Tab-separated table of C-alpha atoms in Angstrom:
chain	number	residue	atom	x	y	z
S	28	MET	CA	-0.328	-0.266	0.165
S	29	SER	CA	3.263	2.462	-0.591
S	30	GLY	CA	2.014	5.910	-1.338
S	31	ILE	CA	-1.738	4.597	-0.914
S	32	ASP	CA	-3.658	5.983	2.847
S	33	PRO	CA	-5.632	3.377	4.589
S	34	GLY	CA	-8.988	5.195	3.911
S	35	THR	CA	-8.354	4.623	0.464
S	36	TRP	CA	-7.590	1.260	0.103
S	37	LEU	CA	-11.004	1.265	3.123
S	38	LEU	CA	-13.164	2.292	-0.601
S	39	ARG	CA	-11.485	0.447	-2.720
S	40	ARG	CA	-12.990	-3.488	-0.951
S	41	LEU	CA	-16.649	-1.700	-2.214
S	42	ASP	CA	-18.333	-1.481	-4.817
S	43	PRO	CA	-17.710	1.293	-7.583
S	44	GLU	CA	-19.892	3.519	-7.074
S	45	VAL	CA	-20.688	3.047	-3.125
S	46	ALA	CA	-17.391	4.049	-2.205
S	47	HIS	CA	-17.615	7.489	-4.592
S	48	GLY	CA	-20.943	8.800	-2.687
S	49	VAL	CA	-19.761	7.124	0.863
S	50	ALA	CA	-16.283	9.728	-0.482
S	51	ILE	CA	-18.705	12.179	-0.790
S	52	LYS	CA	-21.005	12.208	2.627
S	53	ALA	CA	-17.291	11.635	4.498
S	54	LEU	CA	-15.726	15.185	2.739
S	55	ALA	CA	-19.719	16.770	2.968
S	56	TRP	CA	-18.255	16.277	6.913
S	57	LEU	CA	-16.198	15.209	7.996
S	58	PRO	CA	-14.520	18.217	9.715
S	59	LEU	CA	-10.684	18.713	8.171
S	60	PRO	CA	-8.630	21.543	8.452
S	61	ALA	CA	-7.266	23.828	6.819
S	62	PRO	CA	-3.915	22.739	4.100
S	63	PRO	CA	-0.970	24.380	4.713
S	64	ALA	CA	-0.253	27.931	2.704
S	65	ASP	CA	0.716	26.712	-0.621
S	66	ASP	CA	5.233	26.982	-2.057
S	67	PRO	CA	4.651	30.619	-3.130
S	68	ILE	CA	6.707	29.177	-6.842
S	69	LEU	CA	3.567	27.726	-7.809
S	70	ALA	CA	0.846	30.266	-7.893
S	71	THR	CA	-0.486	31.103	-11.295
S	72	THR	CA	-3.167	33.108	-13.194
S	73	VAL	CA	-5.692	30.719	-16.162
S	74	ALA	CA	-8.078	33.672	-17.723
S	75	GLY	CA	-7.346	35.934	-15.279
S	76	LEU	CA	-8.174	33.317	-12.023
S	77	ARG	CA	-5.663	34.096	-9.143
S	78	LEU	CA	-5.337	30.011	-8.335
S	79	SER	CA	-2.118	29.551	-5.716
S	80	ASN	CA	-1.392	26.243	-7.321
S	81	PRO	CA	-1.911	25.588	-10.773
S	82	VAL	CA	-3.127	21.571	-9.697
S	83	GLY	CA	-6.880	21.025	-9.460
S	84	LEU	CA	-9.884	18.596	-9.530
S	85	ALA	CA	-11.231	17.585	-12.685
S	86	ALA	CA	-15.300	17.617	-12.422
S	87	GLY	CA	-17.435	14.327	-12.282
S	88	LEU	CA	-16.503	13.599	-8.701
S	89	ASP	CA	-19.063	16.446	-6.827
S	90	LYS	CA	-21.740	16.440	-9.310
S	91	ASN	CA	-23.733	17.626	-7.112
S	92	GLY	CA	-21.835	20.320	-5.110
S	93	GLU	CA	-22.319	18.471	-1.534
S	94	ALA	CA	-18.834	18.256	-1.037
S	95	LEU	CA	-17.145	21.486	-1.744
S	96	ARG	CA	-16.352	22.913	2.095
S	97	GLY	CA	-14.608	18.887	2.510
S	98	LEU	CA	-12.234	18.787	-1.193
S	99	SER	CA	-11.600	22.888	-0.372
S	100	ARG	CA	-9.271	21.200	2.383
S	101	LEU	CA	-7.725	18.765	0.706
S	102	GLY	CA	-4.866	21.245	-1.248
S	103	PHE	CA	-6.048	21.767	-4.754
S	104	GLY	CA	-6.107	25.286	-6.550
S	105	PHE	CA	-9.471	25.135	-8.013
S	106	VAL	CA	-11.933	22.856	-7.744
S	107	GLU	CA	-14.452	21.940	-10.588
S	108	CYS	CA	-18.100	20.775	-9.776
S	109	GLY	CA	-20.760	18.852	-11.966
S	110	SER	CA	-21.523	18.408	-14.751
S	111	VAL	CA	-24.712	19.500	-14.531
S	112	THR	CA	-27.678	19.240	-15.875
S	113	PRO	CA	-30.985	21.196	-16.243
S	114	ARG	CA	-33.461	18.662	-14.462
S	115	PRO	CA	-32.476	16.588	-11.912
S	116	GLN	CA	-32.195	13.213	-14.128
S	117	ASP	CA	-31.112	9.614	-12.678
S	118	GLY	CA	-27.897	9.254	-15.437
S	119	ASN	CA	-27.877	5.339	-17.283
S	120	PRO	CA	-28.922	1.763	-14.876
S	121	LYS	CA	-26.452	0.692	-12.962
S	122	PRO	CA	-24.067	-0.898	-12.541
S	123	ARG	CA	-22.198	2.385	-14.199
S	124	LEU	CA	-18.495	2.676	-12.289
S	125	PHE	CA	-15.754	-0.038	-13.286
S	126	ARG	CA	-12.511	0.208	-11.113
S	127	LEU	CA	-9.441	-1.834	-13.580
S	128	SER	CA	-7.302	-1.798	-11.105
S	129	GLU	CA	-4.921	-3.409	-13.124
S	130	ASP	CA	-4.432	0.007	-15.062
S	131	ARG	CA	-5.576	1.726	-12.693
S	132	ALA	CA	-7.923	2.778	-15.004
S	133	VAL	CA	-11.546	3.287	-14.903
S	134	ILE	CA	-14.521	3.386	-17.118
S	135	ASN	CA	-18.114	5.010	-16.637
S	136	ARG	CA	-20.792	5.609	-18.125
S	137	MET	CA	-22.902	7.725	-15.933
S	138	GLY	CA	-24.796	9.004	-18.325
S	139	PHE	CA	-25.054	13.197	-15.923
S	140	ASN	CA	-27.110	11.976	-13.649
S	141	ASN	CA	-27.418	14.717	-10.896
S	142	ALA	CA	-30.251	16.721	-9.200
S	143	GLY	CA	-30.355	18.836	-11.672
S	144	LEU	CA	-29.177	23.746	-10.972
S	145	ASP	CA	-32.231	25.031	-8.304
S	146	ALA	CA	-30.603	21.716	-6.147
S	147	PHE	CA	-26.846	22.975	-7.673
S	148	ALA	CA	-27.306	26.373	-6.898
S	149	GLY	CA	-28.531	26.119	-3.603
S	150	ARG	CA	-25.054	24.798	-2.524
S	151	LEU	CA	-22.918	27.036	-4.541
S	152	SER	CA	-24.315	29.603	-2.376
S	153	GLN	CA	-22.797	28.295	0.494
S	154	ARG	CA	-19.854	27.224	-0.946
S	155	PRO	CA	-16.088	28.512	0.821
S	156	ALA	CA	-14.775	31.611	-0.484
S	157	ASP	CA	-12.213	31.001	0.164
S	158	THR	CA	-12.189	28.217	-3.162
S	159	VAL	CA	-11.774	28.274	-6.519
S	160	VAL	CA	-15.160	27.227	-7.513
S	161	GLY	CA	-16.268	26.059	-11.284
S	162	ALA	CA	-19.937	23.917	-12.722
S	163	ASN	CA	-19.329	21.909	-14.871
S	164	LEU	CA	-22.332	22.519	-16.905
S	165	GLY	CA	-24.014	20.045	-19.103
S	166	ALA	CA	-27.228	19.291	-20.786
S	167	ASN	CA	-29.654	16.421	-20.392
S	168	LYS	CA	-30.614	13.100	-21.954
S	169	ASP	CA	-33.629	14.332	-23.892
S	170	THR	CA	-33.108	17.997	-24.294
S	171	GLU	CA	-33.729	18.046	-28.699
S	172	ASP	CA	-31.748	21.298	-27.988
S	173	LYS	CA	-28.437	21.499	-25.984
S	174	ALA	CA	-27.463	25.106	-26.776
S	175	ALA	CA	-30.173	26.191	-24.753
S	176	ASP	CA	-29.546	23.955	-21.843
S	177	TYR	CA	-26.250	25.232	-21.722
S	178	VAL	CA	-26.625	28.311	-21.742
S	179	ALA	CA	-29.642	27.542	-18.662
S	180	GLY	CA	-27.190	26.324	-16.832
S	181	LEU	CA	-25.056	29.776	-17.048
S	182	ARG	CA	-27.547	31.615	-16.403
S	183	ARG	CA	-28.933	29.777	-14.013
S	184	LEU	CA	-25.616	29.759	-11.431
S	185	ALA	CA	-24.531	33.225	-12.718
S	186	GLY	CA	-22.700	34.893	-9.407
S	187	LEU	CA	-22.841	31.594	-8.527
S	188	ALA	CA	-19.336	30.444	-9.942
S	189	ASP	CA	-15.483	31.070	-9.980
S	190	TYR	CA	-15.253	30.131	-13.805
S	191	PHE	CA	-18.033	27.229	-16.418
S	192	THR	CA	-16.782	24.614	-18.260
S	193	VAL	CA	-19.445	23.692	-20.825
S	194	ASN	CA	-18.574	20.284	-21.089
S	195	ILE	CA	-19.685	18.993	-25.177
S	196	SER	CA	-17.659	15.822	-24.801
S	197	SER	CA	-18.575	12.643	-22.934
S	198	PRO	CA	-19.442	9.837	-24.132
S	199	ASN	CA	-21.857	8.919	-22.158
S	200	THR	CA	-25.237	11.028	-23.531
S	201	PRO	CA	-25.930	10.703	-26.166
S	202	GLY	CA	-25.785	13.307	-29.121
S	203	LEU	CA	-23.774	15.373	-26.802
S	204	ARG	CA	-19.688	14.620	-28.716
S	205	ALA	CA	-21.924	16.296	-32.346
S	206	LEU	CA	-21.447	19.418	-30.351
S	207	GLN	CA	-17.546	19.812	-31.040
S	208	GLY	CA	-18.011	19.801	-35.088
S	209	ARG	CA	-18.629	23.295	-36.949
S	210	ALA	CA	-21.676	23.633	-37.723
S	211	ALA	CA	-22.894	23.285	-34.039
S	212	LEU	CA	-19.985	24.590	-32.061
S	213	ASP	CA	-20.377	28.115	-33.840
S	214	ASP	CA	-23.411	28.047	-32.368
S	215	LEU	CA	-23.827	27.009	-29.519
S	216	LEU	CA	-20.435	29.135	-28.478
S	217	GLY	CA	-22.843	31.819	-30.383
S	218	ARG	CA	-25.554	31.848	-28.111
S	219	ILE	CA	-23.609	31.508	-24.841
S	220	ALA	CA	-21.701	34.620	-26.056
S	221	GLU	CA	-24.600	36.185	-26.661
S	222	ALA	CA	-26.454	34.788	-22.494
S	223	ARG	CA	-22.460	36.532	-21.085
S	224	SER	CA	-22.957	39.640	-23.254
S	225	SER	CA	-22.059	41.372	-19.985
S	226	GLY	CA	-19.131	40.826	-18.676
S	227	GLY	CA	-18.633	37.591	-15.671
S	228	VAL	CA	-16.674	35.283	-14.958
S	229	PRO	CA	-14.221	32.933	-17.145
S	230	VAL	CA	-15.699	30.027	-19.720
S	231	PHE	CA	-14.216	27.145	-20.764
S	232	LEU	CA	-15.240	24.481	-23.813
S	233	LYS	CA	-14.415	21.060	-22.565
S	234	ILE	CA	-13.363	18.853	-24.659
S	235	ALA	CA	-12.681	14.673	-26.411
S	236	PRO	CA	-9.308	12.997	-26.395
S	237	ASP	CA	-10.436	11.040	-30.317
S	238	LEU	CA	-10.450	13.980	-31.677
S	239	THR	CA	-8.019	14.599	-34.952
S	240	VAL	CA	-5.307	17.367	-35.061
S	241	ALA	CA	-7.610	19.306	-37.514
S	242	GLU	CA	-10.329	18.823	-35.493
S	243	ILE	CA	-8.973	20.307	-31.725
S	244	ALA	CA	-7.627	22.988	-34.673
S	245	MET	CA	-10.752	23.547	-36.185
S	246	ILE	CA	-11.874	23.901	-31.787
S	247	VAL	CA	-9.608	26.353	-31.828
S	248	GLU	CA	-9.902	28.671	-33.863
S	249	ALA	CA	-14.042	28.711	-33.163
S	250	THR	CA	-13.666	29.583	-29.244
S	251	LEU	CA	-11.095	32.897	-30.126
S	252	ALA	CA	-14.072	33.698	-32.477
S	253	HIS	CA	-16.309	33.716	-29.969
S	254	GLY	CA	-13.770	34.802	-27.273
S	255	ILE	CA	-14.607	31.615	-25.034
S	256	ASP	CA	-11.786	31.356	-22.035
S	257	GLY	CA	-9.505	28.475	-22.163
S	258	LEU	CA	-10.323	25.192	-23.919
S	259	ILE	CA	-9.856	22.112	-21.080
S	260	VAL	CA	-7.886	19.066	-22.866
S	261	SER	CA	-9.771	16.879	-22.624
S	262	ASN	CA	-12.432	14.331	-21.362
S	263	THR	CA	-12.487	10.223	-21.485
S	264	THR	CA	-11.724	8.504	-23.870
S	265	LEU	CA	-14.054	5.549	-25.841
S	266	ASP	CA	-10.661	3.982	-27.545
S	267	ARG	CA	-9.934	0.561	-25.616
S	268	PRO	CA	-6.003	-0.469	-25.714
S	269	ASP	CA	-4.092	-3.132	-26.774
S	270	ASN	CA	-1.997	-3.918	-23.228
S	271	LEU	CA	-5.312	-2.956	-21.690
S	272	ARG	CA	-5.700	-6.396	-18.870
S	273	SER	CA	-8.599	-6.051	-16.698
S	274	ARG	CA	-10.875	-8.127	-17.303
S	275	GLN	CA	-13.431	-5.097	-17.200
S	276	ARG	CA	-12.243	-3.608	-20.089
S	277	GLY	CA	-14.837	-4.160	-22.487
S	278	GLU	CA	-17.395	-2.128	-20.190
S	279	ALA	CA	-19.090	0.726	-22.313
S	280	GLY	CA	-18.463	3.915	-21.318
S	281	GLY	CA	-15.591	6.873	-21.467
S	282	LEU	CA	-11.756	5.176	-19.901
S	283	SER	CA	-9.153	7.572	-17.261
S	284	GLY	CA	-6.456	6.913	-15.917
S	285	ALA	CA	-3.061	6.377	-17.001
S	286	PRO	CA	-4.445	4.539	-20.859
S	287	LEU	CA	-5.466	7.928	-20.916
S	288	GLN	CA	-1.762	9.375	-20.903
S	289	THR	CA	-0.585	8.830	-24.574
S	290	ARG	CA	-4.343	10.463	-25.701
S	291	ALA	CA	-4.227	13.371	-23.732
S	292	ARG	CA	-0.775	14.363	-24.055
S	293	LEU	CA	-1.466	13.768	-28.033
S	294	ALA	CA	-4.780	15.978	-27.709
S	295	LEU	CA	-2.886	18.730	-25.799
S	296	ARG	CA	-0.028	19.833	-28.053
S	297	ALA	CA	-2.998	20.170	-30.805
S	298	ALA	CA	-4.542	22.234	-28.997
S	299	ALA	CA	-1.125	23.421	-28.108
S	300	GLU	CA	0.267	23.628	-31.339
S	301	ALA	CA	-3.361	25.580	-32.935
S	302	GLY	CA	-3.004	27.763	-29.759
S	303	ASP	CA	-0.071	29.419	-30.322
S	304	GLY	CA	0.128	30.587	-27.330
S	305	ARG	CA	-3.212	32.677	-27.786
S	306	LEU	CA	-5.815	30.354	-25.374
S	307	PRO	CA	-5.113	29.037	-22.078
S	308	LEU	CA	-4.842	25.322	-21.680
S	309	ILE	CA	-6.141	23.347	-19.088
S	310	ALA	CA	-4.270	19.557	-19.242
S	311	VAL	CA	-6.835	17.060	-17.235
S	312	GLY	CA	-6.782	12.976	-18.266
S	313	GLY	CA	-3.735	10.130	-16.626
S	314	ILE	CA	-1.936	13.095	-15.161
S	315	ASP	CA	-1.159	10.676	-11.028
S	316	SER	CA	2.495	12.228	-10.212
S	317	GLY	CA	3.910	16.028	-10.314
S	318	ALA	CA	6.786	13.744	-13.356
S	319	GLU	CA	3.175	14.133	-15.822
S	320	ALA	CA	2.200	17.468	-14.080
S	321	TYR	CA	5.145	19.104	-15.429
S	322	ALA	CA	5.300	17.776	-18.673
S	323	ARG	CA	2.102	19.483	-19.456
S	324	ILE	CA	2.750	22.322	-17.575
S	325	ARG	CA	5.515	22.070	-20.580
S	326	ALA	CA	3.959	21.501	-22.890
S	327	GLY	CA	1.415	24.428	-22.684
S	328	ALA	CA	-0.952	23.443	-20.028
S	329	ALA	CA	-1.570	27.392	-17.364
S	330	ALA	CA	-3.097	24.605	-14.762
S	331	VAL	CA	-3.766	20.921	-14.694
S	332	GLN	CA	-6.779	18.438	-13.902
S	333	LEU	CA	-6.985	15.026	-11.644
S	334	TYR	CA	-9.828	12.519	-10.690
S	335	SER	CA	-8.242	8.682	-12.056
S	336	ALA	CA	-5.291	9.028	-9.690
S	337	LEU	CA	-6.933	10.156	-6.613
S	338	ILE	CA	-8.853	6.745	-6.619
S	339	TYR	CA	-6.130	4.998	-6.299
S	340	GLN	CA	-3.730	7.006	-5.166
S	341	GLY	CA	-5.988	9.261	-2.438
S	342	PRO	CA	-5.728	12.413	-1.620
S	343	GLY	CA	-2.449	12.886	-0.006
S	344	LEU	CA	-1.373	12.349	-4.028
S	345	VAL	CA	-2.538	16.730	-4.300
S	346	ASP	CA	0.316	17.959	-1.915
S	347	ARG	CA	2.832	15.385	-3.447
S	348	ILE	CA	2.370	16.168	-7.240
S	349	LYS	CA	2.909	20.133	-5.484
S	350	GLN	CA	5.711	19.349	-3.630
S	351	ASP	CA	7.243	17.822	-7.177
S	352	LEU	CA	6.128	21.012	-9.486
S	353	ALA	CA	8.247	22.672	-6.659
S	354	ASP	CA	11.327	21.116	-6.905
S	355	ARG	CA	10.771	20.908	-10.626
S	356	LEU	CA	10.727	24.620	-10.958
S	357	ARG	CA	13.328	25.392	-9.026
S	358	ALA	CA	15.988	22.648	-10.531
S	359	ASP	CA	15.457	24.006	-13.882
S	360	GLY	CA	15.683	27.333	-12.930
S	361	PHE	CA	11.977	29.128	-13.180
S	362	SER	CA	10.896	31.167	-10.434
S	363	THR	CA	7.233	31.392	-11.822
S	364	ILE	CA	4.607	28.701	-13.817
S	365	HIS	CA	4.240	30.832	-16.615
S	366	GLU	CA	8.129	31.582	-17.729
S	367	ALA	CA	7.963	26.695	-17.751
S	368	ILE	CA	5.165	27.140	-20.523
S	369	GLN	CA	6.655	29.552	-22.680
S	370	ALA	CA	10.002	27.600	-22.784
S	371	GLY	CA	8.881	24.288	-24.285
S	372	PRO	CA	8.117	20.631	-23.988
S	373	LEU	CA	10.037	18.888	-22.148
S	374	THR	CA	12.714	16.318	-24.304
S	375	GLU	CA	10.222	13.644	-25.669
S	376	ARG	CA	10.189	10.524	-22.730
């Protein structure tokens, strides 16, 4: 159990979705101490968001904003909750969450299960004031005009979140990834831009790792054209690498964790090359160490997000990554995250 705290080991003995529920309840109710102050070298700014460190929590863990107080005590620089849809929905039938322990991976086909915007807004109104909190927006499964659902989320949660993520890349809602095509994307982003015409907080777009280089370049240009503030690269993959060992590797849904690293790195590289410094990027997908986080930053990411690796390594991973990042920045002669981004990618490993 080296590198794994006992609580994480115990949770992994439970059914995955039961363990997830237990973790949320514990984070909501346990009186966790405030984390120590972050090393000043980790402080950074992303699309105007001032972060004490660039290590964030990805959406999916706290779908309903129930555990923000506990999550704010784990040392993240920012916490993203959701995905939330306008109306409550149950999601897909169970079982729908699978650990691939041999592969340090997860497959999920949750289907945007959540309690809806009104419940979400109520919890965000009581969020910790000292934590940067993002709201990840989704669309209801049976909505024909999915763009309208994103606009509804943006308007209902105005003033309650520090940033919004428009999630058009989940593989578990029929038709959702079709919004990554140019015509549908222009319609969506144009309506998002109109809904936030009076200003407000940053809006990011979360994309899939299963796109081609040309498709990612098109999305970058559309994002810039409509004034969206950045990209989150990337969501789970529908791909199944040949080297997966778990007997659950054939389950339907999005794959995350260590096997996603290669695809997520390639997608980030494509976005960084297309953006050429014009658009902040947040990297997510298979980030499980300080070395991996640092490599993504050097590849162009202004910040990173974790989720699946926490299942296998526990919340102590956040502090380990931050310490390693600070050490690597200093070892390479950098005084800020921005300097590391500007230096360009590390030599291929």
